[in-house]
Short mmCIF file of C-alpha atoms in Angstrom, two decimals:
data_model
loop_
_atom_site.label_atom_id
_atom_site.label_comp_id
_atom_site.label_asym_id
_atom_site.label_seq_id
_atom_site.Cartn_x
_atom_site.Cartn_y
_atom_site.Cartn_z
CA UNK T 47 -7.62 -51.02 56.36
CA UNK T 48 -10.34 -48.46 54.72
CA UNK T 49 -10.33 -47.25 51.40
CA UNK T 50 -11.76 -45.49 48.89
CA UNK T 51 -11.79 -47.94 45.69
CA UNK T 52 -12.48 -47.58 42.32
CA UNK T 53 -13.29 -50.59 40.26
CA UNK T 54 -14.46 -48.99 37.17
CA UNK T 55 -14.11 -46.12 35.80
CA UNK T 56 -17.28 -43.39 36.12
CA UNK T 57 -18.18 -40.48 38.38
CA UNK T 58 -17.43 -39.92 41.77
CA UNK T 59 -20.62 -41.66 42.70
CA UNK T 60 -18.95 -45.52 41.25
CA UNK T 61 -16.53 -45.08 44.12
CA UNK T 62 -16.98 -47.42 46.94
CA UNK T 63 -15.63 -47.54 50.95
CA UNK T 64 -14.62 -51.03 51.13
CA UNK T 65 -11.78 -53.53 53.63
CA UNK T 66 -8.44 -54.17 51.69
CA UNK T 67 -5.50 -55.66 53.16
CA UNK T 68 -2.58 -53.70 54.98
CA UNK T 69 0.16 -52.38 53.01
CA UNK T 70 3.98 -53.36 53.31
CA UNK T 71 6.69 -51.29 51.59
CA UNK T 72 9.26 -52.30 49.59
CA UNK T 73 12.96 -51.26 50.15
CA UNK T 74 13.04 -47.45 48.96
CA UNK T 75 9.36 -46.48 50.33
CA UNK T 76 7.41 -45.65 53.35
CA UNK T 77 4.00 -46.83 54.40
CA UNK T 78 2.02 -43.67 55.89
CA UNK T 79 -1.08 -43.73 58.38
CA UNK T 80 -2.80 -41.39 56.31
CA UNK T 81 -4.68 -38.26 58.81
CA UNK T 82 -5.81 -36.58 55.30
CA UNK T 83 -5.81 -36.17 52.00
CA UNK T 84 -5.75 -33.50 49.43
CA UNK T 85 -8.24 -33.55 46.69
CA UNK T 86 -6.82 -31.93 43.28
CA UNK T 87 -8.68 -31.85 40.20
CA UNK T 88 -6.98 -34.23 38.49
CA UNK T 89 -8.63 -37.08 41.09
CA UNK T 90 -11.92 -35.82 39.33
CA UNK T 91 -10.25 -37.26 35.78
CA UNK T 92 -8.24 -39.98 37.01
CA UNK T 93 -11.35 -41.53 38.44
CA UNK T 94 -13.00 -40.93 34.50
CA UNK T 95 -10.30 -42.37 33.25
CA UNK T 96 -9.55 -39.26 31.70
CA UNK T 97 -6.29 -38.25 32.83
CA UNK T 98 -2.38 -38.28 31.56
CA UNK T 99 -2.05 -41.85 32.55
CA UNK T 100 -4.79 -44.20 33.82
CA UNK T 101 -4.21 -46.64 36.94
CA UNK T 102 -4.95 -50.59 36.44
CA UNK T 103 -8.63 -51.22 38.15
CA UNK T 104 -9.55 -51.48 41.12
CA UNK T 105 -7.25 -48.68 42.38
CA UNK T 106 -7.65 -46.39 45.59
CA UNK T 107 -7.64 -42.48 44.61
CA UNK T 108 -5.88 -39.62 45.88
CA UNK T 109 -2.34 -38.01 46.05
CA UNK T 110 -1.81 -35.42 48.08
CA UNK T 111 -1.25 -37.08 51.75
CA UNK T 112 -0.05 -35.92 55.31
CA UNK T 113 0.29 -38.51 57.89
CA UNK T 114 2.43 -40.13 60.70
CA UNK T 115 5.40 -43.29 59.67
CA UNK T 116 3.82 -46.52 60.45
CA UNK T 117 7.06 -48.84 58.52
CA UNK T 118 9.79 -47.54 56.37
CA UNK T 119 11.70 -49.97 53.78
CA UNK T 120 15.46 -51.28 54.44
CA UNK T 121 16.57 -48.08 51.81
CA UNK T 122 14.98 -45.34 53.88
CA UNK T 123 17.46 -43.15 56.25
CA UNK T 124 16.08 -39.55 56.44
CA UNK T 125 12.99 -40.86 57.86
CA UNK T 126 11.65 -42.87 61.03
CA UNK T 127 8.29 -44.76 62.40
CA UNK T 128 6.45 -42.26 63.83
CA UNK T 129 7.48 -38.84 61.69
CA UNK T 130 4.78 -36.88 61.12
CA UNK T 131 5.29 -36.45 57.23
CA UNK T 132 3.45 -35.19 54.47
CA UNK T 133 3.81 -36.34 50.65
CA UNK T 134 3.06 -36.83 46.66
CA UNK T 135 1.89 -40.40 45.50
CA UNK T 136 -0.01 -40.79 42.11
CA UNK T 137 -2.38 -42.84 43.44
CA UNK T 138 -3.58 -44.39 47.28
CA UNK T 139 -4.45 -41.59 49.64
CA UNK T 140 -8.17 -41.81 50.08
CA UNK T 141 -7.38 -44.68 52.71
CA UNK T 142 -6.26 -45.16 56.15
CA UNK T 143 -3.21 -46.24 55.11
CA UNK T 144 -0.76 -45.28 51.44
CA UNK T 145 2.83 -46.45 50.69
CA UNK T 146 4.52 -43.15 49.49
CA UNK T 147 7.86 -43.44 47.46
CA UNK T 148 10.57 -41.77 50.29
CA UNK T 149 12.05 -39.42 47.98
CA UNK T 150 8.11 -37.61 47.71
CA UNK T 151 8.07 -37.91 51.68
CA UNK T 152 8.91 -34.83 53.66
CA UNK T 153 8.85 -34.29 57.26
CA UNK T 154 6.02 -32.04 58.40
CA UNK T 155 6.56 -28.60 60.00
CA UNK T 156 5.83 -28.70 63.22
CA UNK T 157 3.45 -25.28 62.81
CA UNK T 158 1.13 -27.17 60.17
CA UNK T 159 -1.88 -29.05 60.88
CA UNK T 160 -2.62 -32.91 59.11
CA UNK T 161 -5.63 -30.86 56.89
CA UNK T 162 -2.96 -27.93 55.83
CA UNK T 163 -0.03 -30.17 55.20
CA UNK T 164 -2.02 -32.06 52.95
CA UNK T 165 -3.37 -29.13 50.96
CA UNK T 166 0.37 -28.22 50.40
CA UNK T 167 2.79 -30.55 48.42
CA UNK T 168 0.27 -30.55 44.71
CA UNK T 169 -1.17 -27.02 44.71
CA UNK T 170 2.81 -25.26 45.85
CA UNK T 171 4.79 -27.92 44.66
CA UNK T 172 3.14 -27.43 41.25
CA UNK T 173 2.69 -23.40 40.99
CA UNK T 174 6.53 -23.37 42.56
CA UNK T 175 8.29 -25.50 39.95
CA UNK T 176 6.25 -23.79 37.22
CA UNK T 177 7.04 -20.07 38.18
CA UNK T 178 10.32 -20.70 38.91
CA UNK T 179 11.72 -23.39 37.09
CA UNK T 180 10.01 -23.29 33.99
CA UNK T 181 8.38 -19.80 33.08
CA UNK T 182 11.60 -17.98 35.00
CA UNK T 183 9.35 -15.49 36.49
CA UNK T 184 11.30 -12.16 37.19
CA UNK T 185 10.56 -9.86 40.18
CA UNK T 186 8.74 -6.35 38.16
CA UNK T 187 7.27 -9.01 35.44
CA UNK T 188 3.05 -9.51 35.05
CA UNK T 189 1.69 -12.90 35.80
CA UNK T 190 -2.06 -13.68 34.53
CA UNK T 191 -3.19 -16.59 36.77
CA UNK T 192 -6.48 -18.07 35.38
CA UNK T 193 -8.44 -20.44 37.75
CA UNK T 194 -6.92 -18.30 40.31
CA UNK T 195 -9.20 -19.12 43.33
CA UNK T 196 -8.55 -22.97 42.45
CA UNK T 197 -5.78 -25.03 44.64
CA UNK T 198 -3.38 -24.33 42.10
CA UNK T 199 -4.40 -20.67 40.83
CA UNK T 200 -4.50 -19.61 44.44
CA UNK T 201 -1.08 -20.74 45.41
CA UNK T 202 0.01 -19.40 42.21
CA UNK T 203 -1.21 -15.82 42.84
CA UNK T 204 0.25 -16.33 46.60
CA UNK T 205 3.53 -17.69 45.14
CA UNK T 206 3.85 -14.83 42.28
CA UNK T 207 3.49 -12.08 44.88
CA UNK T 208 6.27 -13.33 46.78
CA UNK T 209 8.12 -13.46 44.04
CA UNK T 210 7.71 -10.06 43.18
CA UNK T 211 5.43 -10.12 40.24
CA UNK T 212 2.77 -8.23 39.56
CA UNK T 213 0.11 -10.40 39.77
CA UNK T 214 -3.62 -10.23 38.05
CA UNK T 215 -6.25 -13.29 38.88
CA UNK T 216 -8.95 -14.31 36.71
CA UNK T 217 -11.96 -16.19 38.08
CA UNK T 218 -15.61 -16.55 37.37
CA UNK T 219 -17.40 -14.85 40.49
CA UNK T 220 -16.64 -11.55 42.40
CA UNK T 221 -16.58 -14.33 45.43
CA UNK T 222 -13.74 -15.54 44.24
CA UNK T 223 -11.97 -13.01 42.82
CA UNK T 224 -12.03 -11.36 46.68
CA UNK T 225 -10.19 -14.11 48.33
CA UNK T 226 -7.54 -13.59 45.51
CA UNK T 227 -7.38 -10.46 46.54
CA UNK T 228 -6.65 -11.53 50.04
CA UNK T 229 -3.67 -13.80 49.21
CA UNK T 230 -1.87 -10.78 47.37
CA UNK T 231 -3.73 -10.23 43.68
CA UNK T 232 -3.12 -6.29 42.40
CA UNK T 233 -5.75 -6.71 39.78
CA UNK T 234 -8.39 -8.80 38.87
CA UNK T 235 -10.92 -10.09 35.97
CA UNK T 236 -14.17 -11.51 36.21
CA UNK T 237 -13.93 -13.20 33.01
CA UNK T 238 -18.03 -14.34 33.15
CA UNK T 239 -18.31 -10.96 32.82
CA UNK T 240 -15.69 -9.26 30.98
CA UNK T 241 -13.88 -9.84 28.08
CA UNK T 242 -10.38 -11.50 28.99
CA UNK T 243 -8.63 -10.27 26.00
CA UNK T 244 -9.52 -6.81 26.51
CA UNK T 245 -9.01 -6.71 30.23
CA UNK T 246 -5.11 -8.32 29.63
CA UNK T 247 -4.22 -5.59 27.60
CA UNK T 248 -6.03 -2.80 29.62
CA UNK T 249 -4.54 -3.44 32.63
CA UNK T 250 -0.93 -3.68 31.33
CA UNK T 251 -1.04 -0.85 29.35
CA UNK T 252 -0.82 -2.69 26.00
CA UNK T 253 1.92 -4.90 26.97
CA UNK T 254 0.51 -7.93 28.24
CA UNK T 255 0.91 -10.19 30.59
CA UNK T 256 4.76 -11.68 30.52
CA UNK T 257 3.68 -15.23 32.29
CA UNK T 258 0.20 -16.82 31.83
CA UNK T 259 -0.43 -19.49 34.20
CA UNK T 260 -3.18 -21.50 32.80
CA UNK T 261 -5.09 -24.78 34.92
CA UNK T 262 -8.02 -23.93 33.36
CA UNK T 263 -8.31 -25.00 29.30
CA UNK T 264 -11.08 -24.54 27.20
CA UNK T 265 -12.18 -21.20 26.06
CA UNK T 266 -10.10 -18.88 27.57
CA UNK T 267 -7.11 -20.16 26.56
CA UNK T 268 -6.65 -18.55 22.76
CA UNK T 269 -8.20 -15.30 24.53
CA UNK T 270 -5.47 -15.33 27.22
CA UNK T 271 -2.70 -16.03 24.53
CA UNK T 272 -3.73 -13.06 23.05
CA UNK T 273 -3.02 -11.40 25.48
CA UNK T 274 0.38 -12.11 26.33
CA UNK T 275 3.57 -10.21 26.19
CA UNK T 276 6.31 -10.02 23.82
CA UNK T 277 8.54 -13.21 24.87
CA UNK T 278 6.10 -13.91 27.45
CA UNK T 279 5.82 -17.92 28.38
CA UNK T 280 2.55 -19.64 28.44
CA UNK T 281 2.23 -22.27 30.90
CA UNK T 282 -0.05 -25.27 30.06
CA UNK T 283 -1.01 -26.45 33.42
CA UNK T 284 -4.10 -28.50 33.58
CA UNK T 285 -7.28 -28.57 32.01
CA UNK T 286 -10.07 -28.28 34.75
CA UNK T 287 -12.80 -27.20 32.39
CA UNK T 288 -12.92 -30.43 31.01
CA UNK T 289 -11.71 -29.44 27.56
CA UNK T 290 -7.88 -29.65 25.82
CA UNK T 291 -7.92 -26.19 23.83
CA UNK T 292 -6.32 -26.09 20.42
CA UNK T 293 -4.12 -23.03 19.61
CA UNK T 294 -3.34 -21.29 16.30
CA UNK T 295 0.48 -21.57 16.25
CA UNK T 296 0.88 -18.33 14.73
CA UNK T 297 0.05 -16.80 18.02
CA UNK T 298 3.75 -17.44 19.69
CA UNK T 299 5.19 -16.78 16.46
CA UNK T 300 4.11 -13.09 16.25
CA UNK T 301 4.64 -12.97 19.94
CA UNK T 302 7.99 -14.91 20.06
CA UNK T 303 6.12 -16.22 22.82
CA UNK T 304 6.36 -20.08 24.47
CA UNK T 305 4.26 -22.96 25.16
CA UNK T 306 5.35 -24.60 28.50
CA UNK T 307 4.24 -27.60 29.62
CA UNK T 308 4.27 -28.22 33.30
CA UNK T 309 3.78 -31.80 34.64
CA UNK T 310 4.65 -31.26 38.28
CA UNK T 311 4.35 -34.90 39.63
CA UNK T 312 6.66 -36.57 36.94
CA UNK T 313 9.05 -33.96 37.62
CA UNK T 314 8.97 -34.86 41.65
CA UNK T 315 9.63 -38.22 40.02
CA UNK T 316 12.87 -37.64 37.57
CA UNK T 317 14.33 -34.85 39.37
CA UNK T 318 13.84 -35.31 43.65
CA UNK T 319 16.85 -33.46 43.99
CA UNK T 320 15.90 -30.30 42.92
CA UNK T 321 12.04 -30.91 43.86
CA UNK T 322 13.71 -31.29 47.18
CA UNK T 323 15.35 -27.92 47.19
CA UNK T 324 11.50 -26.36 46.36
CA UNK T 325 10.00 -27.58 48.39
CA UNK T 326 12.33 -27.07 51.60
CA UNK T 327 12.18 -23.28 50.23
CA UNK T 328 8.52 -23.52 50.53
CA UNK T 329 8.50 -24.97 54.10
CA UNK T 330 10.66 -22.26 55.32
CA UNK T 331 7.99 -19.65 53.79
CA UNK T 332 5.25 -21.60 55.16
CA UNK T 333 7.03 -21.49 58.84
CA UNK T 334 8.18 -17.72 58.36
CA UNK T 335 4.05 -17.30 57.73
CA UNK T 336 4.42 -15.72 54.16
CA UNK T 337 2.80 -18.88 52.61
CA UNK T 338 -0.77 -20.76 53.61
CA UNK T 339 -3.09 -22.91 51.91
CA UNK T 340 -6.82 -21.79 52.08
CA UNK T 341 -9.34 -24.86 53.17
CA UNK T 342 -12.41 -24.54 52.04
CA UNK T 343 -13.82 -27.57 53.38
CA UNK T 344 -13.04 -30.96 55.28
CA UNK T 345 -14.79 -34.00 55.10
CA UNK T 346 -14.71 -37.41 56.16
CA UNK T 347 -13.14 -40.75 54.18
CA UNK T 348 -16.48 -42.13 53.28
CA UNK T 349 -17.47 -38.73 51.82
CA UNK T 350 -14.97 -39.02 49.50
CA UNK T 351 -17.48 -39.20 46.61
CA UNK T 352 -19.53 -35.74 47.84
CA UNK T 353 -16.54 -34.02 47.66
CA UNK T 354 -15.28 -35.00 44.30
CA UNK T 355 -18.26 -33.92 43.12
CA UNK T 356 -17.86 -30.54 44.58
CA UNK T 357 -14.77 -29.81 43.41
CA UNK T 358 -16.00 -30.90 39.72
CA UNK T 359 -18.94 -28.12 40.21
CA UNK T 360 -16.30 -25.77 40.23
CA UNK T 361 -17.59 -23.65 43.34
CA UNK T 362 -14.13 -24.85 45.49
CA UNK T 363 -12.10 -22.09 46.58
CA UNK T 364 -8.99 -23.50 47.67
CA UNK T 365 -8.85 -26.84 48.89
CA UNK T 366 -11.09 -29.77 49.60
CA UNK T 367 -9.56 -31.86 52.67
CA UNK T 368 -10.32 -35.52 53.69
CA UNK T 369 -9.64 -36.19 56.92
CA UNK T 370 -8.81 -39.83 57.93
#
């Protein structure tokens, strides 16, 4: 089989297209025929060794997969050789073939394509289990997406409507801030442009906003803070700009306001109940049509490296898809 390897850690342009053998699963997992894969940010850090946790070399890439059952281990009874499935691994998809744990493998809907079912498990699964299950977002509450045009940021401001928030996006271009407004955003800053602060509290009459979901880092972090509302939540999502802020902690004491962490993929991991019950509410929004991921572009598997770069240039709205 094909895949994308990387054998040391570096830029997207270290990454080779190379033979490895086939792939046999053990007991409890699956091994996929991968049609696509996802690309998230966090491939772009993983692959600098710069991420949460860093994979022993050489390693293939990717995590976000959608594919048809080639073998299932002895364990596995919900699915079958031949299911067109889609799932989380944390690393293997940029090949022609991935072993995906079974309890991260779902069965595909039958309305979604390879490409969309493999832009849906990171960026929904993520912004889902964050909204809901850790910032408790309330229908009539403000969320503050930053990032919002990103994989993430964009199913967050598509997730936070439906949820019945109010929901304001922050992005860097007027570009992007239109297709926020297309997946549901009531108001929006241009924070290139405009101070984010400022902005917050204008368009919330002084309140603020009551969640802040944050994939971004760096700079606008302490500014968004600032702007949140009295027992609002913070949630600490990612750092895409490349840079872990630091934050004065007498901010959420005046505020009574809270840090929240959100690590989506270890949570698919110690919880697959409950991930379960997301993400089969998610399918049935996704079938009813109230949910869809935005592609911004496909490529092929030895392209791999072009698009990693793309993504890392920031000027990605929505998702990057390799097709297999």
């Amino acid at each position: 089989m094909k895949a994308i390897r990387c054998k040391e850690f570096g830029p997207p342009s270290s990454l080779v297209l190379e033979e490895i053998p086939g792939l046999k699963p053990k007991a409890k997992e699956v091994v996929v025929q991968v049609k696509a894969c996802g690309i998230n940010f966090p491939d772009t850090l993983i692959i600098q060794g710069l991420y949460q946790f860093k994979p022993e070399l050489p390693f293939t890439p990717g995590s976000d997969i959608s594919g048809v059952v080639k073998e299932i281990g002895d364990e596995v009874k919900h699915l079958a050789v031949g299911d067109e499935v889609f799932g989380f691994v944390f690393s293997g998809g940029f090949a022609e073939e991935v072993v995906v744990p079974s309890n991260t493998c779902f069965l595909k809907s039958k309305k979604m394509n390879f490409p969309i079912a493999a832009s849906f498990m990171v960026a929904y699964g993520t912004s889902y289990h964050a909204l809901k299950d850790r910032a408790k977002l309330a229908k009539g509450e403000t969320l503050l997406v930053l990032g919002a045009s990103g994989g993430v940021g964009l199913a967050a401001v598509e997730l936070g409507k439906l949820m019945g928030a109010k929901v304001i996006a922050a992005a860097s271009t007027e570009e992007k801030l239109q297709l926020c407004r297309e997946y549901g955003a009531d108001q929006t800053i241009n924070y290139s442009k405009e101070d984010l602060k400022s902005e917050i509290k204008k368009l919330t009459d002084n309140k603020g906003a009551d969640v802040i979901y944050d994939p971004v880092g760096g700079e606008y972090t302490e500014a968004a803070f600032r702007g949140i509302a009295w027992e609002g939540r913070y949630l600490v999502v990612g750092f895409a700009s490349g840079t872990i802020p630091k934050m004065p902690l007498n901010l959420p004491l005046l505020k009574t306001a809270s840090i929240v962490g959100v690590f989506w993929g270890d949570f698919a991991m110690r919880n697959p109940k409950l991930n379960m019950e997301n993400t089969r509410t998610l399918m049935k929004w996704y079938d009813e049509g109230r949910v869809k991921p935005h592609i911004h572009k496909t490529y092929e598997l030895k392209e791999t490296p072009r698009a990693l770069e793309e993504i890392m240039n920031r000027k990605v709205r929505g998702k990057l898809v390799i097709e297999v």
